[in-house]
JSON list of C-alpha atoms in Angstrom, two decimals:
[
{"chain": "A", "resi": 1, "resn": "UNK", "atom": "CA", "xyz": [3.23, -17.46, 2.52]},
{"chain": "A", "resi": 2, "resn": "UNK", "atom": "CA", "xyz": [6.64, -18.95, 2.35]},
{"chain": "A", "resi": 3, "resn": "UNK", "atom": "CA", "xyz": [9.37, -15.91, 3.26]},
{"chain": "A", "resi": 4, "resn": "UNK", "atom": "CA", "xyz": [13.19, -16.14, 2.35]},
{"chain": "A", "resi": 5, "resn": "UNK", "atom": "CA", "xyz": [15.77, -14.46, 4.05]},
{"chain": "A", "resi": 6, "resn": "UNK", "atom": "CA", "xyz": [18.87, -14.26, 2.13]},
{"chain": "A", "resi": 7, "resn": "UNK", "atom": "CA", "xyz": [21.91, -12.46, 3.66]},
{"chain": "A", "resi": 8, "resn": "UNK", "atom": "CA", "xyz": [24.68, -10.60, 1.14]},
{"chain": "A", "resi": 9, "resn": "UNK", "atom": "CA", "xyz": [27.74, -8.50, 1.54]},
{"chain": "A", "resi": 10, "resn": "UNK", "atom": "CA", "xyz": [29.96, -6.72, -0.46]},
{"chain": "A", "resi": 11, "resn": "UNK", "atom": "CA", "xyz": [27.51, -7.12, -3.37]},
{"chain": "A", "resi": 12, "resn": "UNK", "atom": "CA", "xyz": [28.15, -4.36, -6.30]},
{"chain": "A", "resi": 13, "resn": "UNK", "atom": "CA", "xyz": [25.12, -3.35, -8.18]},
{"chain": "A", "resi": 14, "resn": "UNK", "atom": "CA", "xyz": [26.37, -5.97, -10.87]},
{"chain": "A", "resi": 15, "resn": "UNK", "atom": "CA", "xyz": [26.27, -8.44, -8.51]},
{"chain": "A", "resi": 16, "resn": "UNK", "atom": "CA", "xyz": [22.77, -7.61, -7.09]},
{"chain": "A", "resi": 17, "resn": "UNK", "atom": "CA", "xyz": [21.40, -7.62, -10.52]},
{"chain": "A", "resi": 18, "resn": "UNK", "atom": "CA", "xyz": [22.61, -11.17, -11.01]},
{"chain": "A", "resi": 19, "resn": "UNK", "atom": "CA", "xyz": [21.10, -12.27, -7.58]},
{"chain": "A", "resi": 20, "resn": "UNK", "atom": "CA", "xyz": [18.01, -10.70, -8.00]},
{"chain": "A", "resi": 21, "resn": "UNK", "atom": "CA", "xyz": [17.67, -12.85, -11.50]},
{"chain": "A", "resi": 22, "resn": "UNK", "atom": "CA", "xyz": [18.25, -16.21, -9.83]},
{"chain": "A", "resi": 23, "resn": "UNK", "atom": "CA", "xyz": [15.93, -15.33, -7.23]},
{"chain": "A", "resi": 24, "resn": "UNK", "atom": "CA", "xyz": [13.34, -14.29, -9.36]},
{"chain": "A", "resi": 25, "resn": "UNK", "atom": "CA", "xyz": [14.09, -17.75, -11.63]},
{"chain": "A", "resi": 26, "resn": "UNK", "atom": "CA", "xyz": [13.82, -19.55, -7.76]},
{"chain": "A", "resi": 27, "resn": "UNK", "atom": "CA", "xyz": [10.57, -18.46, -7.44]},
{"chain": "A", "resi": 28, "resn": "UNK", "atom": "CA", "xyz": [8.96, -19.23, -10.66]},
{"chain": "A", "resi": 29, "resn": "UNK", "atom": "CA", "xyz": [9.76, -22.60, -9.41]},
{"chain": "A", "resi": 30, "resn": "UNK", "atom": "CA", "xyz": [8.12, -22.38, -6.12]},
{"chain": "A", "resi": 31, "resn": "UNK", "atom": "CA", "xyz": [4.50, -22.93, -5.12]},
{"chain": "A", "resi": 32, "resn": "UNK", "atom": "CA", "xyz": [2.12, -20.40, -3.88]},
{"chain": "A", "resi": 33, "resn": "UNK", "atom": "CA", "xyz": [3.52, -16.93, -2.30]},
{"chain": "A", "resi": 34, "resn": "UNK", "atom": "CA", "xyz": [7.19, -16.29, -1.39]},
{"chain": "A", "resi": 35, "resn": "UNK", "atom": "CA", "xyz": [8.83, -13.23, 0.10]},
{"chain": "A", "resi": 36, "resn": "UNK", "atom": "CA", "xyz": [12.50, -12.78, -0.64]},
{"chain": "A", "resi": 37, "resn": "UNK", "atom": "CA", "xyz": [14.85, -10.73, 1.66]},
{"chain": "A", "resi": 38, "resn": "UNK", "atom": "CA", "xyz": [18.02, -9.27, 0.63]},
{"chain": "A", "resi": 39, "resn": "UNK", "atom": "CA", "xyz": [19.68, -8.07, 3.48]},
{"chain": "A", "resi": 40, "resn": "UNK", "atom": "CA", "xyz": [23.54, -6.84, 4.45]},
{"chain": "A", "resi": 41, "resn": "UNK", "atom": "CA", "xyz": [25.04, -9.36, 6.66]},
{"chain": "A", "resi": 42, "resn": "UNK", "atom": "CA", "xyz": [24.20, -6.93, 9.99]},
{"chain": "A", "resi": 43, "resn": "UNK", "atom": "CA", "xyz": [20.55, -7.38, 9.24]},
{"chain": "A", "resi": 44, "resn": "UNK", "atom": "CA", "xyz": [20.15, -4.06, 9.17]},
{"chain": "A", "resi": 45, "resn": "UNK", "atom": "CA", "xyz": [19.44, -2.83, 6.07]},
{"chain": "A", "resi": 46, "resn": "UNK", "atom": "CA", "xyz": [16.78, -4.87, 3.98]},
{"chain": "A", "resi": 47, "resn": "UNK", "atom": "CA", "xyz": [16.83, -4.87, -0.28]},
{"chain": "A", "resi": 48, "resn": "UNK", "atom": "CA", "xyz": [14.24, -5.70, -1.90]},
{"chain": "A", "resi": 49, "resn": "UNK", "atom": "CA", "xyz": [14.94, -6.34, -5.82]},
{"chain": "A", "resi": 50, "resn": "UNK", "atom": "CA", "xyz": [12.94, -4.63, -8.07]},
{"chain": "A", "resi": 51, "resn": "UNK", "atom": "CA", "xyz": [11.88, -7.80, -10.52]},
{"chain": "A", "resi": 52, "resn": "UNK", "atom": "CA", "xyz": [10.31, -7.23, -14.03]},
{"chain": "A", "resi": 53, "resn": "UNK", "atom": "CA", "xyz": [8.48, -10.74, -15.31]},
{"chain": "A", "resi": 54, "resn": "UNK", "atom": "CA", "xyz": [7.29, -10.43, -19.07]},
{"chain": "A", "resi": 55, "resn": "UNK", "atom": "CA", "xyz": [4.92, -13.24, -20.48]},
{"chain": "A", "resi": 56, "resn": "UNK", "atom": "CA", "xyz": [4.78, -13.55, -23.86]},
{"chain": "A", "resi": 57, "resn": "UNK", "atom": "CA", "xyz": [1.04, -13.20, -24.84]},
{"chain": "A", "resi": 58, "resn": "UNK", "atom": "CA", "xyz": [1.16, -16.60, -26.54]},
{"chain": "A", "resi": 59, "resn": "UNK", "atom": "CA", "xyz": [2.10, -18.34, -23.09]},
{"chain": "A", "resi": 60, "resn": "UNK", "atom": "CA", "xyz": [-0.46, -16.63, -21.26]},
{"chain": "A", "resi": 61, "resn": "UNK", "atom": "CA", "xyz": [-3.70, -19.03, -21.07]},
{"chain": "A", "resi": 62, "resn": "UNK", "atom": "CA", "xyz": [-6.00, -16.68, -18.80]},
{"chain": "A", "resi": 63, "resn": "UNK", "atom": "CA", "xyz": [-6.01, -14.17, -16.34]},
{"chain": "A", "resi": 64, "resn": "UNK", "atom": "CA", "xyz": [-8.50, -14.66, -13.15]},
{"chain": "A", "resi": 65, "resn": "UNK", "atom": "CA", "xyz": [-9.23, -12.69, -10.05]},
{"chain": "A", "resi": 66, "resn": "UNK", "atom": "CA", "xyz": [-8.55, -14.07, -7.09]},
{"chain": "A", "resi": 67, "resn": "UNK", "atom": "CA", "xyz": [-9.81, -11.35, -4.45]},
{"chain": "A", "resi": 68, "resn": "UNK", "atom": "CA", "xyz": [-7.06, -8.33, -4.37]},
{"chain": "A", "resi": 69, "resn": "UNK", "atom": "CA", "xyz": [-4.85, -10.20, -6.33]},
{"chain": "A", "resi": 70, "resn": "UNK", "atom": "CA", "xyz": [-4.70, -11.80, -10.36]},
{"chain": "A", "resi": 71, "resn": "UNK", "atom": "CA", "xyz": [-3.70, -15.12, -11.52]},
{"chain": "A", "resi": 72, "resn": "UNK", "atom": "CA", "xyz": [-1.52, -15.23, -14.60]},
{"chain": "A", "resi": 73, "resn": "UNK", "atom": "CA", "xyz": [-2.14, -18.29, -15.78]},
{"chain": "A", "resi": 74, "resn": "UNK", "atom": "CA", "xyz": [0.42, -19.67, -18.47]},
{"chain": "A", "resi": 75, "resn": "UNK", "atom": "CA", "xyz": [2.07, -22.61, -20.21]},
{"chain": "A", "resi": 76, "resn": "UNK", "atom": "CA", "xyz": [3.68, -24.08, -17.49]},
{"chain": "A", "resi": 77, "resn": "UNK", "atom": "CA", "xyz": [3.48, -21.70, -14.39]},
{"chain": "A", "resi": 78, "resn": "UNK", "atom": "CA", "xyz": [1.08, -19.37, -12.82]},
{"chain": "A", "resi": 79, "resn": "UNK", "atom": "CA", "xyz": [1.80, -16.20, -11.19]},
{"chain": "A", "resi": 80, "resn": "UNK", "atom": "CA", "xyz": [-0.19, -14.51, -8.45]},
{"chain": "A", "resi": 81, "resn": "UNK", "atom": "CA", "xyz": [0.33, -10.82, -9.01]},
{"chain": "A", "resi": 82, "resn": "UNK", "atom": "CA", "xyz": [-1.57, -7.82, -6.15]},
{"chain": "A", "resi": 83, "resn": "UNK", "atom": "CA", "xyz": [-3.03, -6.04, -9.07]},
{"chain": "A", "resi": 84, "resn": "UNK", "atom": "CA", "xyz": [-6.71, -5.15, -9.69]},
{"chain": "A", "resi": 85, "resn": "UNK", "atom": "CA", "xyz": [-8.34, -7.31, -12.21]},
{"chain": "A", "resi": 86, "resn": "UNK", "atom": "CA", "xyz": [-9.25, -4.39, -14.52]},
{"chain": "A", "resi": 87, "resn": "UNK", "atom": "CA", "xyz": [-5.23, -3.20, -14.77]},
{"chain": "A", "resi": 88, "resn": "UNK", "atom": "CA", "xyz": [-4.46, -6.40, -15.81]},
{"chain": "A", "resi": 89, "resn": "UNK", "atom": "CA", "xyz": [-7.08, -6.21, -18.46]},
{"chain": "A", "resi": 90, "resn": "UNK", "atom": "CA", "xyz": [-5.84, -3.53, -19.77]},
{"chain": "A", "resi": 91, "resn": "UNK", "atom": "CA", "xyz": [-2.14, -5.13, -20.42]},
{"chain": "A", "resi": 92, "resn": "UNK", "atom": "CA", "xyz": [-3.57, -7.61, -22.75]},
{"chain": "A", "resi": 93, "resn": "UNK", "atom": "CA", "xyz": [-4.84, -6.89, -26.06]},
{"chain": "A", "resi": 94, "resn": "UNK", "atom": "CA", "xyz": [-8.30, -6.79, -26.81]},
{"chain": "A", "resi": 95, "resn": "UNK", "atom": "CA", "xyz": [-8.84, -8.97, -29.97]},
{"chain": "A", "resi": 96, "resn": "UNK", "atom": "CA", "xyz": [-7.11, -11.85, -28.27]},
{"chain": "A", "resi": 97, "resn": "UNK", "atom": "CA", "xyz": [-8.79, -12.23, -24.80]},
{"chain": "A", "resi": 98, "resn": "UNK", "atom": "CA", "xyz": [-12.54, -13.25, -24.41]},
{"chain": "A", "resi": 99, "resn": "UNK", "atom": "CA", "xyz": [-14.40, -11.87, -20.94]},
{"chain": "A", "resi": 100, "resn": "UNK", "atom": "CA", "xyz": [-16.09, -15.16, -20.23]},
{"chain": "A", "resi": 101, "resn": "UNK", "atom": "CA", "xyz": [-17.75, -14.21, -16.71]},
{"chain": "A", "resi": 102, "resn": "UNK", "atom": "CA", "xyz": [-16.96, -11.86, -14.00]},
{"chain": "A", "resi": 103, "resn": "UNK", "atom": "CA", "xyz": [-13.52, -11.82, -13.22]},
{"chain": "A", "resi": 104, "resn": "UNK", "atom": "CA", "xyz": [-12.14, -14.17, -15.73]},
{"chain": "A", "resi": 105, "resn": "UNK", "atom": "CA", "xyz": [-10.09, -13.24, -19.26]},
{"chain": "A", "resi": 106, "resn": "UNK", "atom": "CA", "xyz": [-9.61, -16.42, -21.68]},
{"chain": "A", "resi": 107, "resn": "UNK", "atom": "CA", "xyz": [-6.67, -16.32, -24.60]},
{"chain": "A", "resi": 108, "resn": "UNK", "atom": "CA", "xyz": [-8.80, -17.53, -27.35]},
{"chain": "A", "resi": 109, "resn": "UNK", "atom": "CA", "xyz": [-5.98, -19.21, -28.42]},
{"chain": "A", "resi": 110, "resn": "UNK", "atom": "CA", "xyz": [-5.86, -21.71, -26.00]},
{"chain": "A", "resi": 111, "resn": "UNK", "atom": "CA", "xyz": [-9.54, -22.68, -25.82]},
{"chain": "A", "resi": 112, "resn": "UNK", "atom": "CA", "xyz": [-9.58, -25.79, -27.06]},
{"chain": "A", "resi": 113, "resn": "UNK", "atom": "CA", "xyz": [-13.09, -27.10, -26.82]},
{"chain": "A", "resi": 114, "resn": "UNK", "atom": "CA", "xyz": [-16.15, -25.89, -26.46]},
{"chain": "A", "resi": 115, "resn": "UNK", "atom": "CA", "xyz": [-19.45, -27.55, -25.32]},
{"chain": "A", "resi": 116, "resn": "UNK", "atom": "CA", "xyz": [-22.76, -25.87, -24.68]},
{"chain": "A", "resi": 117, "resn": "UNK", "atom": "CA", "xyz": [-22.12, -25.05, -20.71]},
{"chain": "A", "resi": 118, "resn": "UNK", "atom": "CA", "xyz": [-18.19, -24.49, -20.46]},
{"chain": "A", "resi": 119, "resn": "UNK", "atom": "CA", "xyz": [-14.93, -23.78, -22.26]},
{"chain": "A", "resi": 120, "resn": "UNK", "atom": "CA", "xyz": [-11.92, -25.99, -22.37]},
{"chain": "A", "resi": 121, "resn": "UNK", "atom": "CA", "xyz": [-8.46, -24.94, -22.61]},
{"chain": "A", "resi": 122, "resn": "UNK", "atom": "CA", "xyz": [-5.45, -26.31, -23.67]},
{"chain": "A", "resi": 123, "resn": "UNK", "atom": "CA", "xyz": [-4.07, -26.79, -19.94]},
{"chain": "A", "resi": 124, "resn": "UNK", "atom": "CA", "xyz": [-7.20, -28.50, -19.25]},
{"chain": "A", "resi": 125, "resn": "UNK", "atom": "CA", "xyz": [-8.91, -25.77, -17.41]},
{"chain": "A", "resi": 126, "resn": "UNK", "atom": "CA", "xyz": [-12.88, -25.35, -17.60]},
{"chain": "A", "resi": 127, "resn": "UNK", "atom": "CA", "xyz": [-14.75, -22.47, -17.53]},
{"chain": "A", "resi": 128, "resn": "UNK", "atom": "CA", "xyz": [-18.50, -21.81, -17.73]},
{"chain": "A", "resi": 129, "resn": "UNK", "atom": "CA", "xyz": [-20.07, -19.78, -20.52]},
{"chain": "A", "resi": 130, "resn": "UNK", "atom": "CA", "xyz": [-22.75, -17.99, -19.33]},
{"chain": "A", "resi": 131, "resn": "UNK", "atom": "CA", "xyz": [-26.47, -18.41, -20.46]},
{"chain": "A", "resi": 132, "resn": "UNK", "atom": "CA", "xyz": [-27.10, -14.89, -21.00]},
{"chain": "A", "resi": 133, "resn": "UNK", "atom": "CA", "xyz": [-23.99, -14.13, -22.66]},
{"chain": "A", "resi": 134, "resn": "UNK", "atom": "CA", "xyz": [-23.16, -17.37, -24.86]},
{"chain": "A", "resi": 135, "resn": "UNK", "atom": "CA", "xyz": [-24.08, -16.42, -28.18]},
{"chain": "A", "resi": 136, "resn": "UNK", "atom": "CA", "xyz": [-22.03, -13.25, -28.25]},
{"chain": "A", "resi": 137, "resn": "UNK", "atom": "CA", "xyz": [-19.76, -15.35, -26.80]},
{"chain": "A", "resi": 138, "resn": "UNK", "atom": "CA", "xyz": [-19.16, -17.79, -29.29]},
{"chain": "A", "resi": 139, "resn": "UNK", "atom": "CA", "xyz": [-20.02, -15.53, -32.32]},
{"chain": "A", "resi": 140, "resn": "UNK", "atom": "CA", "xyz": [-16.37, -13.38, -30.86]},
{"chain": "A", "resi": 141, "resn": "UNK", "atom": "CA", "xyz": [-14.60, -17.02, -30.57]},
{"chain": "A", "resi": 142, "resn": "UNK", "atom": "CA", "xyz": [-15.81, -17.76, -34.17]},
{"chain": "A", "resi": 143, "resn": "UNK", "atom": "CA", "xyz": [-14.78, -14.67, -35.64]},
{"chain": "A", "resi": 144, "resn": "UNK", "atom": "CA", "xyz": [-11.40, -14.62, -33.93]},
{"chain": "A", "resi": 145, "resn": "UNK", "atom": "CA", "xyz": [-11.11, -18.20, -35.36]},
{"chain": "A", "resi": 146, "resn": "UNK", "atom": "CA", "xyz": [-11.51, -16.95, -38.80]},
{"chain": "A", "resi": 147, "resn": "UNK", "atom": "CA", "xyz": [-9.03, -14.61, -38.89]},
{"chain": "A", "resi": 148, "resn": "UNK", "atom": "CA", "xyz": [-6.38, -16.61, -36.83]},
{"chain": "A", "resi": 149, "resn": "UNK", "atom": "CA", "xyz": [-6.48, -20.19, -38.88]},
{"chain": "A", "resi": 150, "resn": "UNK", "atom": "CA", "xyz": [-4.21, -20.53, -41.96]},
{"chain": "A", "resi": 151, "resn": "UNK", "atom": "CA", "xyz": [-7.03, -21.52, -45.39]}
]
């Protein structure tokens, strides 16, 4: 984990608010884990931004769990959130996401090809159907399909 320590003074909440946003655009851009530290210029007193990220449903690609934490995956970054995997399932709607396996939510959007053993998506991702669970599987994709392409 990568930890930041940045030191302020004299900020007013305006101010904060406009630091917080770069730092949260900073570390969309870093890899892995970061920890950012606001703190007065005694090093005293530590702030810690509140930060708000939205993803717009048609960015998101798929949602794993990675032990205690979930993997947002989307269209050009991927954010590691501490979140249980079934909160984050309930964030997304339904009739868009396909519960391929254990732990792993697909926007049926993005798949892009399909072959008997495994899923591809549009970031080039793979993910295996299961055995048990592959007609029901595709019979959802195909129906979602149906509704979702123009005649």
């Amino acid at each position: 984990m990568q930890k930041i320590r940045i030191q302020i003074s004299n900020l007013s909440p305006g101010g904060i608010r406009l630091l917080s946003d770069a730092v949260l655009q900073l570390a969309r851009k870093l890899e892995g884990e970061v920890l950012f530290e606001l703190c007065d210029t005694s090093g005293k007193s530590i702030l810690l931004p509140v930060c708000t990220v939205r993803i717009p449903v048609d960015d998101l690609i798929c949602i794993t769990a990675d032990r205690h934490y979930v993997l947002f995956t989307c269209t050009g970054s991927v954010l590691r959130v501490r979140l249980r995997f079934r909160d984050a399932a309930a964030l997304v709607p339904s009739g868009q996401f396909l519960a391929c396996g254990r732990g792993v939510l697909l926007n049926m959007a993005h798949i892009r090809e399909i072959s008997k053993e495994e899923f591809v998506l549009s970031n080039g991702n793979i993910f295996p159907i299961s055995r048990r669970k592959r007609r029901e599987l595709l019979q959802v994709l195909l129906s979602y399909r149906s509704l979702h392409t123009a005649p």
